[in-house]
């Protein structure tokens, strides 16, 4: 089983500052970068097919026009996820639920930390939940 981390694609001038582990709680970590809401929809559809144990989502930044145009497809992709997900947001205002109101809400919303800290915290939460499921 895998944990899928869907990240907002970083600017080429801002490389990753901390490498991610290859495995979390005995599960492979798979990363996909996306730079738009349509790319996020595609990543979520891939997650539906690949059936990871958990999905961690850092949404791409978008304006209201993009939310209006791509929000319904993104909401449908979230609702179709067969596994729980953790959302990583810069603030409550950036959260997917603020724009979409999916039926399948995140198990946890991590916001307010630096990007690397939020990612590490999200991975730790997923690891803890997986360990609890296996116990």
Coordinates of C-alpha atoms in Angstrom, one line a residue:
X1 CA 0.0 0.0 0.0
X2 CA 1.0 3.6 -0.5
X3 CA 0.4 7.0 0.9
X4 CA -0.1 9.5 -2.0
X5 CA 1.1 13.1 -1.5
X6 CA -0.4 15.5 -4.0
X7 CA 1.6 18.7 -3.8
X8 CA 1.2 22.1 -5.4
X9 CA 4.1 22.2 -7.9
X10 CA 6.9 24.4 -6.6
X11 CA 8.3 27.3 -8.4
X12 CA 11.5 26.3 -10.2
X13 CA 13.3 29.0 -8.2
X14 CA 12.1 27.5 -4.9
X15 CA 13.4 23.9 -4.7
X16 CA 12.4 21.4 -2.0
X17 CA 14.1 22.3 1.2
X18 CA 13.6 19.0 3.0
X19 CA 13.7 15.6 1.3
X20 CA 10.7 13.3 1.9
X21 CA 11.2 9.7 3.2
X22 CA 10.6 6.9 0.8
X23 CA 8.4 5.0 3.3
X24 CA 6.0 6.1 6.0
X25 CA 4.8 3.6 8.7
X26 CA 5.9 0.7 6.4
X27 CA 4.0 2.1 3.4
X28 CA 5.6 3.6 0.2
X29 CA 5.3 7.3 -0.2
X30 CA 4.3 8.4 -3.7
X31 CA 4.4 12.1 -4.7
X32 CA 2.6 13.8 -7.5
X33 CA 3.0 17.5 -8.3
X34 CA 0.1 19.6 -9.7
X35 CA 0.1 23.2 -10.7
X36 CA -3.6 23.8 -11.3
X37 CA -7.1 22.7 -10.3
X38 CA -7.5 20.6 -13.5
X39 CA -4.2 18.9 -12.6
X40 CA -5.4 18.3 -9.1
X41 CA -8.6 16.7 -10.5
X42 CA -6.4 14.3 -12.6
X43 CA -4.3 13.4 -9.6
X44 CA -7.4 12.6 -7.5
X45 CA -8.8 10.5 -10.4
X46 CA -5.5 8.6 -10.5
X47 CA -5.7 8.1 -6.7
X48 CA -9.2 6.6 -7.2
X49 CA -7.7 4.1 -9.6
X50 CA -4.5 3.3 -7.6
X51 CA -6.2 3.0 -4.2
X52 CA -3.6 4.3 -1.8
X53 CA -4.1 3.9 1.9
X54 CA -4.2 7.7 2.5
X55 CA -4.1 10.8 0.3
X56 CA -2.5 14.0 1.4
X57 CA -3.6 17.0 -0.7
X58 CA -1.9 20.4 -0.9
X59 CA -4.2 22.3 -3.3
X60 CA -3.0 24.6 -6.0
X61 CA -3.6 28.3 -5.6
X62 CA -6.6 29.4 -7.6
X63 CA -8.8 32.5 -8.1
X64 CA -12.6 32.6 -7.9
X65 CA -13.0 32.1 -11.7
X66 CA -10.9 28.9 -11.6
X67 CA -12.9 27.6 -8.6
X68 CA -16.1 28.3 -10.5
X69 CA -14.9 26.7 -13.6
X70 CA -13.2 23.6 -12.1
X71 CA -14.8 23.3 -8.7
X72 CA -17.6 20.9 -9.6
X73 CA -15.1 18.4 -11.2
X74 CA -12.8 18.8 -8.2
X75 CA -15.6 18.3 -5.7
X76 CA -16.7 15.1 -7.6
X77 CA -13.2 13.8 -7.6
X78 CA -12.9 14.4 -3.8
X79 CA -16.2 12.7 -3.2
X80 CA -15.1 9.7 -5.3
X81 CA -12.0 9.1 -3.3
X82 CA -12.3 5.6 -1.7
X83 CA -9.9 6.5 1.1
X84 CA -9.5 9.2 3.7
X85 CA -7.5 12.3 2.9
X86 CA -5.6 15.0 4.8
X87 CA -5.7 18.5 3.4
X88 CA -2.8 20.9 3.7
X89 CA -3.8 24.5 3.3
X90 CA -2.1 27.9 4.0
X91 CA -5.1 29.1 5.9
X92 CA -8.8 28.2 6.4
X93 CA -9.6 30.6 3.5
X94 CA -7.5 28.4 1.2
X95 CA -9.1 25.1 2.3
X96 CA -11.0 23.1 -0.3
X97 CA -14.1 23.0 1.8
X98 CA -14.3 26.8 1.8
X99 CA -14.7 26.7 -2.0
X100 CA -16.3 23.2 -2.7
X101 CA -18.2 21.8 0.3
X102 CA -17.5 18.1 -0.7
X103 CA -19.5 15.4 1.0
X104 CA -16.3 13.5 1.6
X105 CA -14.6 16.0 3.9
X106 CA -10.9 15.7 5.0
X107 CA -10.1 13.6 8.0
X108 CA -7.8 16.4 9.1
X109 CA -7.1 19.9 7.8
X110 CA -3.5 21.1 8.5
X111 CA -3.0 24.8 8.0
X112 CA -1.0 27.7 9.3
X113 CA 2.4 26.1 9.3
X114 CA 5.2 26.5 6.9
X115 CA 4.8 24.3 3.9
X116 CA 7.5 21.8 5.0
X117 CA 6.2 21.6 8.6
X118 CA 2.6 21.1 7.3
X119 CA 3.8 18.3 5.1
X120 CA 5.7 16.6 7.9
X121 CA 2.8 16.9 10.3
X122 CA 0.4 15.5 7.7
X123 CA 2.7 12.5 7.0
X124 CA 3.0 11.9 10.8
X125 CA -0.8 12.0 11.1
X126 CA -1.2 9.5 8.3
X127 CA 1.4 7.3 9.8
X128 CA -0.3 7.3 13.2
X129 CA -3.7 6.5 11.6
X130 CA -2.2 3.7 9.6
X131 CA -0.5 2.2 12.7
X132 CA -3.8 2.4 14.6
X133 CA -5.7 0.6 11.8
X134 CA -3.1 -2.2 11.7
X135 CA -3.1 -2.7 15.5

